[in-house]
XYZ file of C-alpha atoms in Angstrom:
720
model
C 3.321 -30.841 -0.107
C 4.766 -32.283 3.124
C 4.073 -30.728 6.462
C 6.476 -28.067 7.593
C 9.130 -29.312 9.980
C 8.678 -27.065 13.006
C 11.160 -28.872 15.210
C 13.708 -26.237 14.306
C 13.083 -22.685 15.431
C 13.263 -20.002 12.727
C 16.720 -18.633 12.108
C 17.311 -14.889 12.501
C 17.106 -14.309 8.765
C 17.484 -10.965 6.985
C 15.499 -7.735 7.052
C 15.788 -7.299 3.313
C 14.297 -7.978 0.851
C 10.763 -7.728 2.123
C 8.342 -10.579 1.556
C 9.122 -14.282 1.206
C 12.506 -14.999 -0.400
C 12.868 -18.631 -1.359
C 16.117 -20.512 -0.814
C 16.466 -24.322 -0.923
C 17.957 -24.252 2.559
C 15.579 -21.826 4.254
C 12.971 -19.302 3.093
C 13.326 -15.824 4.538
C 10.252 -13.878 5.650
C 10.379 -10.128 6.272
C 7.508 -7.767 7.069
C 7.555 -4.022 7.700
C 5.286 -3.409 10.717
C 6.641 -0.464 12.760
C 4.017 -0.402 15.549
C 3.618 -4.168 15.911
C 4.457 -5.956 19.157
C 4.900 -9.394 17.565
C 4.626 -10.943 14.100
C 3.886 -14.568 13.286
C 4.370 -16.205 9.914
C 1.667 -18.837 9.409
C 2.300 -21.834 7.152
C -0.577 -23.902 5.727
C -0.475 -27.575 4.748
C -2.633 -29.090 2.033
C -5.367 -29.868 4.540
C -5.194 -26.231 5.762
C -3.521 -27.197 9.034
C -1.780 -24.039 10.228
C 1.664 -23.789 11.775
C 2.465 -20.467 13.462
C 6.050 -19.341 13.928
C 7.097 -16.140 15.652
C 9.518 -14.105 13.582
C 12.474 -13.884 15.968
C 14.222 -10.707 14.899
C 13.427 -7.063 14.356
C 15.763 -4.768 12.457
C 14.617 -1.172 12.290
C 10.850 -1.529 11.685
C 11.088 -4.889 9.924
C 10.303 -8.237 11.527
C 12.154 -11.154 9.970
C 13.128 -14.780 10.251
C 14.307 -17.613 8.035
C 12.434 -20.942 8.124
C 14.238 -24.137 7.036
C 12.370 -26.646 4.890
C 9.882 -24.263 3.314
C 9.419 -25.145 -0.349
C 8.295 -23.117 -3.333
C 4.512 -23.256 -3.511
C 4.120 -23.078 0.277
C 1.051 -21.071 1.311
C 1.488 -18.579 4.133
C 0.243 -15.411 5.742
C 1.024 -13.143 8.677
C -0.633 -12.508 12.017
C 0.368 -9.180 13.531
C -0.019 -8.426 17.234
C -0.424 -4.929 18.572
C -2.930 -2.531 20.127
C -6.565 -2.404 19.050
C -7.273 1.303 19.362
C -9.214 2.603 16.324
C -9.502 6.109 17.798
C -5.696 6.314 17.535
C -5.617 4.660 14.132
C -4.478 1.218 15.362
C -6.379 -1.844 14.099
C -4.111 -4.776 15.020
C -5.950 -8.064 15.313
C -3.931 -11.323 15.308
C -7.137 -13.292 14.681
C -6.971 -12.069 11.105
C -4.645 -13.749 8.623
C -2.978 -11.070 6.505
C -1.726 -11.206 2.946
C 1.955 -10.364 2.556
C 2.153 -6.929 0.853
C 5.176 -8.278 -1.076
C 3.617 -11.646 -2.020
C 4.623 -12.665 -5.547
C 1.643 -15.016 -5.887
C -1.648 -15.601 -4.109
C -3.714 -18.786 -3.860
C -7.439 -18.922 -3.292
C -10.243 -16.385 -3.218
C -12.099 -14.346 -0.628
C -15.181 -15.754 1.086
C -17.737 -13.261 2.362
C -17.816 -14.367 6.011
C -18.143 -12.148 9.072
C -14.743 -13.358 10.314
C -12.871 -11.462 7.570
C -13.603 -8.202 9.399
C -11.308 -7.002 12.133
C -14.311 -5.412 13.809
C -17.850 -6.540 14.563
C -19.625 -5.628 11.347
C -23.053 -4.004 11.769
C -24.622 -5.492 8.638
C -23.669 -9.041 9.647
C -23.786 -8.974 13.453
C -26.461 -7.468 15.649
C -25.189 -4.422 17.456
C -22.006 -4.243 15.378
C -19.461 -1.438 15.684
C -16.338 -0.812 13.596
C -14.547 0.179 16.804
C -15.210 -3.183 18.522
C -12.715 -5.966 17.750
C -13.906 -9.283 16.304
C -11.760 -12.237 17.447
C -12.969 -14.909 15.033
C -10.246 -16.526 12.928
C -10.313 -15.326 9.305
C -7.844 -17.885 7.904
C -10.446 -20.255 6.375
C -12.010 -17.386 4.419
C -9.123 -15.369 2.962
C -6.580 -15.979 0.173
C -3.110 -17.219 1.105
C 0.221 -15.793 0.001
C 2.498 -18.209 -1.862
C 6.277 -18.681 -1.669
C 7.637 -18.365 -5.215
C 10.928 -19.656 -6.531
C 12.064 -16.761 -8.697
C 14.068 -18.993 -10.996
C 15.537 -17.674 -14.239
C 12.812 -17.479 -16.882
C 13.644 -18.191 -20.514
C 13.520 -14.648 -21.850
C 15.805 -15.494 -24.770
C 14.875 -13.458 -27.783
C 12.649 -11.131 -25.785
C 13.096 -7.440 -26.400
C 10.764 -4.582 -25.515
C 9.228 -3.221 -28.739
C 9.828 0.361 -27.526
C 7.205 1.860 -29.817
C 7.667 5.649 -29.897
C 4.777 7.531 -28.352
C 3.916 9.242 -31.629
C 3.489 5.839 -33.308
C 1.568 4.203 -30.482
C -1.991 2.911 -30.834
C -3.417 1.653 -27.547
C -5.939 -1.179 -27.273
C -7.664 -1.362 -23.881
C -8.808 -4.903 -23.131
C -9.505 -7.429 -20.386
C -7.536 -10.687 -20.124
C -10.664 -12.717 -19.475
C -13.179 -10.845 -21.602
C -11.000 -10.822 -24.715
C -10.750 -14.603 -25.048
C -13.785 -16.097 -23.261
C -15.780 -16.458 -26.491
C -12.955 -16.646 -29.017
C -13.718 -19.693 -31.195
C -10.084 -20.345 -32.112
C -8.698 -20.221 -28.585
C -8.863 -23.656 -26.898
C -11.616 -23.755 -24.310
C -9.236 -24.591 -21.467
C -7.208 -21.450 -22.204
C -10.062 -18.990 -22.554
C -10.015 -16.231 -19.988
C -6.340 -16.718 -19.139
C -2.907 -15.270 -19.782
C -2.179 -18.282 -21.980
C -5.366 -17.575 -23.919
C -4.269 -14.038 -24.676
C -0.886 -15.425 -25.757
C -2.500 -17.953 -28.118
C -1.577 -17.467 -31.802
C -5.234 -16.849 -32.737
C -5.501 -13.963 -30.267
C -2.164 -12.474 -31.269
C -2.913 -12.768 -34.989
C -6.093 -10.777 -34.490
C -4.266 -8.013 -32.605
C -1.482 -7.720 -35.158
C -3.861 -7.801 -38.120
C -5.918 -5.050 -36.521
C -2.895 -2.762 -36.507
C -2.602 -1.724 -32.869
C 0.847 -1.440 -31.285
C 0.184 -1.658 -27.554
C -2.129 -3.798 -25.446
C -3.350 -2.036 -22.306
C -4.597 -4.672 -19.863
C -7.227 -3.887 -17.272
C -6.021 -4.774 -13.755
C -3.994 -7.977 -13.425
C -2.652 -7.370 -9.915
C -4.196 -9.867 -7.520
C -7.585 -8.535 -6.546
C -10.633 -9.781 -4.653
C -14.319 -9.071 -5.006
C -15.957 -6.805 -2.470
C -17.793 -8.853 0.210
C -21.071 -7.072 -0.512
C -20.820 -8.184 -4.157
C -20.235 -11.752 -3.077
C -23.210 -11.668 -0.709
C -25.551 -10.781 -3.558
C -24.083 -13.440 -5.833
C -21.967 -11.042 -7.885
C -18.260 -10.300 -8.180
C -15.754 -7.692 -9.261
C -14.995 -8.342 -12.934
C -12.934 -5.279 -13.786
C -10.396 -5.823 -10.999
C -10.039 -2.321 -9.530
C -9.860 -3.753 -6.006
C -6.231 -4.718 -5.463
C -5.050 -6.985 -2.669
C -1.426 -7.709 -3.685
C 0.615 -5.407 -5.908
C 3.273 -7.925 -6.971
C 1.099 -10.956 -7.735
C -0.550 -11.719 -11.103
C -4.265 -12.329 -10.576
C -4.617 -16.059 -10.000
C -8.014 -16.515 -11.682
C -6.395 -15.696 -15.041
C -3.961 -18.610 -14.790
C -4.588 -21.853 -16.692
C -1.570 -23.607 -15.193
C -2.060 -23.281 -11.432
C -2.068 -20.797 -8.571
C 0.938 -21.904 -6.492
C 3.325 -19.668 -8.400
C 2.567 -21.034 -11.880
C 0.677 -17.821 -12.650
C 3.979 -15.926 -12.568
C 5.560 -17.935 -15.378
C 2.317 -17.963 -17.368
C 2.154 -14.181 -17.221
C 5.775 -13.930 -18.335
C 5.112 -16.295 -21.229
C 2.211 -14.085 -22.319
C 4.403 -10.987 -22.311
C 7.106 -12.814 -24.242
C 4.607 -13.958 -26.896
C 3.149 -10.469 -27.311
C 6.629 -8.966 -27.552
C 7.624 -11.468 -30.210
C 4.662 -10.206 -32.232
C 5.882 -6.622 -31.797
C 3.180 -5.705 -29.287
C 3.820 -3.751 -26.101
C 2.107 -4.637 -22.817
C 0.866 -1.885 -20.504
C -0.815 -2.604 -17.178
C -3.703 -0.652 -15.708
C -2.554 -0.383 -12.079
C -4.518 0.604 -8.984
C -2.232 2.003 -6.298
C -4.690 4.679 -5.151
C -6.721 2.351 -2.901
C -6.925 -1.275 -1.798
C -9.508 -4.016 -1.358
C -9.892 -3.228 2.361
C -12.430 -0.465 1.579
C -13.478 2.056 4.264
C -13.413 1.846 8.039
C -16.157 -0.783 7.871
C -14.306 -2.953 5.367
C -12.491 -6.274 5.828
C -9.045 -6.657 7.362
C -7.049 -8.485 4.702
C -3.527 -7.023 4.817
C -2.440 -3.398 5.153
C -5.019 -2.342 7.748
C -3.789 -5.006 10.130
C -0.090 -4.279 9.541
C 0.281 -0.499 9.733
C -3.101 1.162 9.296
C -2.041 4.778 9.791
C 0.938 4.409 7.483
C -0.833 2.709 4.601
C -3.961 4.883 4.567
C -4.932 8.523 4.824
C -6.833 8.633 8.105
C -9.059 11.514 9.128
C -7.102 13.637 11.647
C -10.388 14.619 13.290
C -11.335 10.952 13.838
C -8.469 8.545 13.289
C -10.836 5.576 13.221
C -12.052 6.802 9.831
C -10.424 7.383 6.443
C -10.102 10.256 4.022
C -11.615 9.001 0.790
C -10.313 10.642 -2.389
C -11.078 7.584 -4.522
C -14.749 6.814 -3.937
C -13.857 3.349 -2.606
C -13.670 4.076 1.113
C -9.896 4.440 1.470
C -6.940 6.200 -0.116
C -3.499 4.602 -0.157
C -1.005 6.933 1.515
C 1.679 6.899 -1.154
C 3.373 9.958 0.361
C 4.531 7.819 3.325
C 8.148 6.672 2.686
C 7.499 2.973 3.324
C 4.305 2.948 1.245
C 6.037 4.829 -1.546
C 8.813 2.237 -1.344
C 6.292 -0.569 -1.785
C 4.719 1.101 -4.829
C 8.098 1.761 -6.432
C 9.332 -1.766 -5.692
C 6.166 -3.124 -7.284
C 6.503 -0.983 -10.412
C 10.152 -1.903 -10.863
C 9.333 -5.580 -10.353
C 6.766 -5.560 -13.149
C 9.251 -3.904 -15.509
C 12.431 -5.752 -14.537
C 11.059 -9.227 -13.755
C 7.827 -9.357 -15.744
C 9.054 -7.238 -18.702
C 5.979 -5.018 -19.050
C 6.341 -1.825 -21.055
C 4.472 0.705 -18.981
C 1.537 1.556 -16.771
C -1.782 3.342 -16.809
C -2.361 4.706 -13.289
C -5.956 4.610 -12.090
C -6.995 7.866 -10.347
C -3.432 9.105 -10.564
C -4.173 12.400 -8.812
C -4.653 10.448 -5.572
C -1.064 9.192 -5.879
C 0.205 12.743 -6.140
C -1.522 13.895 -2.956
C 0.938 15.099 -0.349
C -1.064 15.193 2.875
C -4.303 16.477 1.324
C -3.452 18.528 -1.781
C -2.412 17.227 -5.185
C 1.293 18.055 -5.519
C 2.970 17.472 -8.874
C 6.316 18.193 -7.185
C 5.629 15.719 -4.398
C 7.437 12.508 -3.590
C 5.643 10.127 -5.950
C 6.090 12.247 -9.072
C 9.643 13.146 -8.130
C 10.746 9.561 -7.494
C 9.126 8.299 -10.715
C 10.934 10.998 -12.701
C 14.292 10.119 -11.167
C 14.029 6.342 -11.300
C 16.340 4.947 -14.034
C 13.969 2.021 -14.725
C 10.574 3.698 -14.630
C 11.410 6.871 -16.487
C 12.139 4.715 -19.541
C 8.682 3.106 -19.759
C 5.303 4.455 -20.807
C 3.455 6.324 -18.041
C -0.235 7.132 -18.471
C -2.259 9.037 -15.900
C -5.966 8.972 -15.325
C -5.544 12.611 -14.283
C -8.230 12.967 -11.638
C -9.649 11.582 -8.399
C -12.860 12.394 -6.531
C -11.310 14.690 -3.899
C -11.034 18.502 -3.836
C -8.697 19.763 -6.554
C -8.416 16.269 -8.011
C -9.139 17.190 -11.639
C -5.650 17.622 -13.108
C -6.008 17.222 -16.895
C -3.053 18.940 -18.535
C -1.089 19.278 -15.284
C 1.075 16.155 -15.080
C 4.898 16.325 -15.512
C 6.751 15.925 -18.797
C 7.271 12.161 -18.722
C 3.550 11.526 -18.392
C 0.727 11.168 -20.865
C -2.892 11.567 -19.818
C -6.310 10.216 -20.569
C -7.890 13.279 -22.174
C -11.552 13.411 -21.190
C -11.846 16.801 -22.885
C -11.136 14.952 -26.128
C -13.765 12.319 -25.340
C -16.449 14.873 -24.532
C -15.720 17.105 -27.510
C -15.868 14.287 -30.059
C -19.029 12.835 -28.555
C -20.713 16.232 -28.494
C -19.748 17.022 -32.068
C -21.171 13.835 -33.519
C -24.400 13.930 -31.513
C -24.936 17.519 -32.639
C -24.591 19.061 -29.179
C -21.328 20.985 -29.577
C -21.283 24.773 -29.560
C -19.565 25.072 -32.928
C -16.249 23.534 -33.960
C -13.667 25.551 -32.037
C -13.076 22.983 -29.301
C -13.077 20.125 -31.803
C -10.220 21.788 -33.698
C -8.097 21.811 -30.550
C -8.768 18.097 -30.044
C -8.077 17.137 -33.667
C -4.737 18.920 -33.598
C -3.356 17.540 -30.336
C -4.972 19.651 -27.574
C -2.305 22.336 -27.521
C -4.520 24.339 -25.155
C -3.897 21.668 -22.523
C -0.327 20.539 -23.147
C 1.699 23.136 -25.071
C 2.076 25.726 -22.325
C 4.589 23.636 -20.336
C 6.475 22.340 -23.402
C 4.833 18.930 -23.509
C 4.237 17.177 -26.818
C 1.016 16.262 -28.643
C 1.401 12.638 -27.585
C 0.762 13.750 -23.996
C -2.881 13.453 -25.015
C -4.371 9.960 -24.948
C -7.292 10.444 -27.319
C -10.246 8.222 -26.587
C -13.986 8.259 -27.139
C -14.846 5.127 -25.153
C -13.151 3.150 -22.378
C -14.053 0.302 -20.049
C -15.909 2.786 -17.858
C -18.969 3.923 -19.826
C -20.783 3.012 -23.011
C -19.174 1.062 -25.804
C -19.108 2.812 -29.172
C -22.162 0.893 -30.362
C -24.093 1.735 -27.210
C -23.051 5.367 -27.546
C -25.126 5.588 -30.743
C -27.946 3.317 -29.513
C -28.889 4.513 -26.013
C -29.849 7.855 -24.501
C -29.886 6.420 -20.977
C -27.904 3.898 -18.977
C -29.457 0.474 -18.431
C -27.562 -0.973 -15.469
C -30.363 -3.000 -13.900
C -28.311 -6.193 -14.188
C -25.827 -4.740 -11.671
C -28.355 -5.079 -8.868
C -28.224 -1.423 -7.771
C -31.615 -0.293 -9.122
C -29.841 1.496 -11.982
C -28.361 4.034 -9.550
C -24.736 3.233 -10.391
C -22.860 4.599 -13.385
C -22.792 8.126 -14.741
C -25.832 9.899 -16.154
C -23.606 12.140 -18.296
C -23.136 9.821 -21.259
C -23.211 12.386 -24.088
C -24.834 9.685 -26.166
C -27.684 9.665 -28.695
C -29.945 6.787 -29.662
C -30.851 8.375 -33.030
C -34.548 8.087 -32.340
C -35.052 4.585 -30.917
C -33.703 3.405 -27.558
C -31.564 0.272 -27.695
C -29.885 -1.982 -30.218
C -33.251 -3.441 -31.191
C -33.540 -0.326 -33.314
C -30.941 -1.839 -35.659
C -33.783 -3.864 -37.165
C -34.597 -0.689 -39.076
C -32.052 -0.815 -41.903
C -31.835 2.958 -42.323
C -31.286 3.451 -38.594
C -28.692 0.693 -38.516
C -26.816 2.305 -41.413
C -26.844 5.680 -39.661
C -25.579 4.226 -36.392
C -22.774 2.333 -38.112
C -21.807 5.518 -39.945
C -21.725 7.436 -36.673
C -19.409 4.812 -35.192
C -17.206 5.155 -38.264
C -17.265 8.936 -37.846
C -16.020 8.773 -34.268
C -13.401 6.155 -35.095
C -12.207 8.213 -38.065
C -11.982 11.345 -35.950
C -10.019 9.570 -33.230
C -7.605 7.664 -35.456
C -6.794 10.716 -37.595
C -6.301 13.095 -34.662
C -2.880 14.189 -33.484
C -2.036 12.487 -30.199
C -2.183 8.850 -29.092
C -5.414 7.016 -29.926
C -6.870 4.439 -27.546
C -9.333 1.925 -28.942
C -11.691 0.091 -26.576
C -11.550 -3.633 -27.205
C -14.516 -4.753 -29.296
C -15.523 -1.333 -30.597
C -14.064 -2.333 -33.944
C -16.639 -5.160 -34.019
C -19.673 -3.209 -32.818
C -19.687 -4.762 -29.336
C -22.639 -3.876 -27.115
C -23.128 -4.027 -23.345
C -26.901 -3.601 -23.836
C -26.771 -0.082 -22.490
C -24.813 -0.945 -19.337
C -22.334 1.881 -18.752
C -20.815 0.415 -15.588
C -20.306 -3.297 -16.256
C -17.805 -3.697 -13.412
C -19.576 -6.783 -12.034
C -20.610 -8.456 -15.293
C -18.394 -11.488 -15.844
C -20.619 -12.762 -18.652
C -21.714 -12.031 -22.219
C -22.377 -8.398 -21.330
C -18.625 -7.842 -20.968
C -17.067 -10.606 -23.065
C -16.269 -9.909 -26.711
C -18.694 -11.592 -29.102
C -16.467 -12.667 -31.978
C -19.436 -13.489 -34.201
C -19.848 -9.729 -34.625
C -16.952 -9.807 -37.091
C -19.401 -11.377 -39.546
C -22.287 -9.095 -38.552
C -20.301 -5.855 -38.869
C -17.417 -6.603 -41.269
C -17.465 -3.004 -42.486
C -16.515 -1.721 -39.031
C -13.570 -4.059 -38.625
C -12.250 -3.291 -42.090
C -12.758 0.432 -41.485
C -10.559 0.319 -38.373
C -7.894 -1.762 -40.094
C -7.883 0.662 -43.015
C -7.555 3.675 -40.742
C -4.720 2.099 -38.767
C -2.850 1.206 -41.969
C -3.267 4.818 -43.032
C -2.075 6.138 -39.672
C 0.973 3.866 -39.724
C 1.896 5.008 -43.249
C 1.513 8.766 -42.753
C 3.526 10.741 -40.194
C 1.445 13.822 -40.957
C -1.213 12.406 -38.595
C 1.424 11.346 -36.032
C 2.948 14.724 -35.251
C 5.596 14.926 -32.529
C 5.396 18.711 -32.279
C 2.424 20.988 -32.070
C 1.206 22.759 -35.183
C 1.821 26.490 -35.324
C -0.668 27.459 -38.021
C 2.006 29.240 -40.057
C 4.128 28.214 -43.058
C 7.303 26.236 -42.425
C 8.988 28.119 -45.288
C 8.283 31.645 -46.495
C 5.517 31.714 -49.040
C 4.580 28.119 -48.418
C 1.459 26.568 -47.023
C 0.694 26.500 -43.315
C 1.516 23.330 -41.410
C -2.205 23.144 -40.620
C -5.104 25.125 -41.996
C -8.800 25.148 -41.146
C -11.495 25.590 -43.770
C -15.130 26.605 -43.640
C -17.687 25.130 -46.080
C -17.136 28.202 -48.266
C -13.645 27.000 -49.202
C -12.010 29.906 -47.385
C -9.994 29.637 -44.195
C -12.034 29.944 -41.037
C -12.738 33.482 -39.856
C -12.869 34.591 -36.250
C -16.643 34.891 -36.507
C -16.918 31.328 -37.814
C -14.759 30.022 -34.979
C -17.339 31.424 -32.571
C -20.405 30.373 -34.557
C -22.167 27.937 -32.230
C -24.332 26.605 -35.056
C -21.442 25.519 -37.309
C -21.261 21.739 -37.710
C -18.753 21.373 -40.566
C -14.986 21.763 -40.377
C -12.187 21.114 -42.866
C -8.663 20.334 -41.581
C -5.735 20.587 -44.041
C -2.572 18.749 -42.958
C 0.564 19.805 -44.828
C 2.931 16.848 -45.359
C 5.760 19.257 -46.152
C 5.140 21.138 -42.928
C 6.096 18.484 -40.397
C 8.202 20.290 -37.800
C 9.958 17.308 -36.214
C 12.991 15.611 -37.765
C 14.146 12.050 -38.308
C 16.751 10.222 -36.229
C 19.587 11.726 -38.271
C 18.079 15.176 -38.368
C 16.595 14.709 -41.832
C 13.289 16.345 -42.759
C 10.214 14.156 -42.501
C 8.058 14.512 -45.587
C 4.648 13.098 -46.309
C 1.662 13.626 -48.556
C -0.875 16.265 -47.588
C -4.505 15.562 -46.732
C -7.794 17.358 -46.238
C -10.304 15.969 -43.720
C -13.892 17.144 -43.448
C -15.981 16.327 -40.378
C -19.648 17.137 -40.918
C -22.042 16.541 -38.035
C -25.050 18.252 -39.557
C -28.116 16.121 -40.261
C -28.513 17.347 -43.830
C -26.188 16.986 -46.786
C -24.031 20.032 -47.367
C -21.981 21.273 -50.317
C -18.480 22.424 -49.470
C -16.095 24.222 -51.784
C -12.608 22.701 -51.760
C -9.629 24.993 -51.111
C -8.225 26.586 -54.265
C -5.101 26.040 -56.351
C -2.729 27.423 -53.762
C -3.536 24.354 -51.701
C -3.712 21.639 -54.379
C -3.901 20.914 -58.081
C -6.498 18.257 -57.375
C -7.954 16.165 -54.581
C -8.425 12.402 -54.480
C -10.943 10.634 -52.259
C -9.278 8.354 -49.715
C -12.195 7.587 -47.420
C -15.853 8.513 -47.093
C -17.746 7.168 -44.083
C -21.018 7.506 -46.022
C -19.745 5.468 -48.971
C -17.165 2.745 -48.363
C -16.476 2.457 -52.095
C -16.127 6.152 -52.811
C -13.282 7.248 -55.058
C -12.563 9.864 -57.691
C -10.803 13.188 -58.058
C -11.958 16.759 -57.622
C -10.558 20.018 -58.948
C -9.520 22.834 -56.625
C -12.440 25.075 -55.683
C -14.880 22.410 -56.847
C -18.051 21.798 -54.891
C -18.271 18.464 -53.124
C -21.343 17.132 -51.379
C -20.901 15.810 -47.843
C -23.562 13.367 -46.720
C -25.264 14.308 -43.477
C -23.196 13.094 -40.530
C -20.100 11.912 -42.349
C -16.332 12.254 -42.678
C -14.524 12.725 -45.964
C -10.759 12.308 -46.276
C -9.039 13.631 -49.399
C -5.460 13.250 -50.583
C -3.813 16.383 -51.994
C -2.431 15.716 -55.498
C 0.332 17.658 -57.312
C 0.621 20.512 -54.901
C 2.113 23.598 -56.532
C 5.372 24.842 -55.123
C 4.844 28.523 -55.734
C 1.078 28.982 -55.529
């Protein structure tokens, strides 16, 4: 790339749009910095020679200028001049090169050098103080923003799959971890957007039966300096630097804007296969951490606007996220950035929705969580965003942050009550089956009171944060020593059970291995046959292990990457998941769009849902409160579906009876009588993959200890 011609002074340019807007004649730069005294745009040649140009104009609170001769691919950053007065919330330091908040691409990575801090850092400099300015130049050690030519992309034939919520099956995965060990993905594409778009990767996803890929963070992020100092890095990506830029390390084609087209090509390929793409987004905090963190962008542009500062000491932050800072989304300009980013990913990058990390922090107005506040209100009114899938992680770490069941109508939520109930049931720690029944039937106790639908509940047992399914049945304790934090990180509340021997080495015992595999099948069966939206953690269908690590955020290695050889080691698990997802796709009775009412749809008919005790009778009030009960039968009436088809026609299906038995010993259950069925046919038994046969009404059927049994109702009588 030739050197920038600086003989010509920047033209006045335009105050909108923000960021770098490429034009063959002159690229426009615009930065919102209301308290700044001067802003320089800094252009970098291939040898890192820097050219600084003062932006000549200010309109409202936006500094802007148009620079002739700047080409697409040009690296740049900003230096912002203003007062250094941490006690008043001001942390301007023109020695620090700042990433453009509206950068569409970023080149390079962060280097853990003392110069990246706006202040003298105590852990790196003797006598350091976060209130004392450090004047060393950070440019050699920080990523650079990139000018991108937003040329028309070939979206021909692309159409969003628009999978209805009730038919959605989420698959949480990591761009890098999914393909790094895939034998059929070319080595040069592994770990990249192009790798995920490879036919081998897509064929696996479609054959599995999921509908929607939920990608862990792909916004440009950097590793925390402390991680880098100890030779580690941030693998998960919950440390965002730039909210518009695809993470450059996942690009196989280049990092001077090529990552944008490669990401688009991935979305197009997934869409062509009928798969939706949802992004896990982190707008609740940034990579600048707490008051002792590096100055990389927002802190040096408008610190008090971008972050919640402590009113008692404006040099410090209010931390509702556990990361040191909380993004102040209630501020109009910050809210504008978040909304612009979200719309960009939908309109330009064609993604189908978002999962919002620590979403309660986004809803905080001043200090309290406010579901009627600006963020929730603007999302609900936006004509682009209200049409895509919105998933909340409905909590943060601040006071009043736990908001499960409280988000507005357009939102769905990660349901940790579901996770805990299913885990407790199958490890034998639940106080009866009452709570499990709520979870199986859509969690009406959480979502029905404000007229939400069952698909408001994202049903999951495992996620990136915590044990994998295999580790859930193999470890009683976390084993995070590899993280370098003396096993102090990660939760101690795993609700797991090793079944007698700690660790996957116990699988050498064939009986123990069979029990653990059955327990995985039990949890998968429960989740994929529950009303609501199931979310499968990538690799659980293969028996993936993280060796007991329940917080593998810094493990960019075999601990986190999917081991595809497991498909041969645990073929029964993979086939079990595929079978369940085929069943779910074929039967709307397990994909309800309205809550069950527990009463007949027609007079004299069967209830839309009925619950049965081992005796064959419907559950009594005493049995619902029996803390020792470990066996529950759920009858789903295919003629009792309360929602209607697109033309108002009734939706009819077969009826099914599911038993979940968490007791250690075999138990005989009596099937419901002739009012409920003429006979029952075995569909699935987690204790016997080849089980089949029919049973008469009121017959006794033996359930193997710790197993699920699914029965199809045959020849149901019409009049009892």
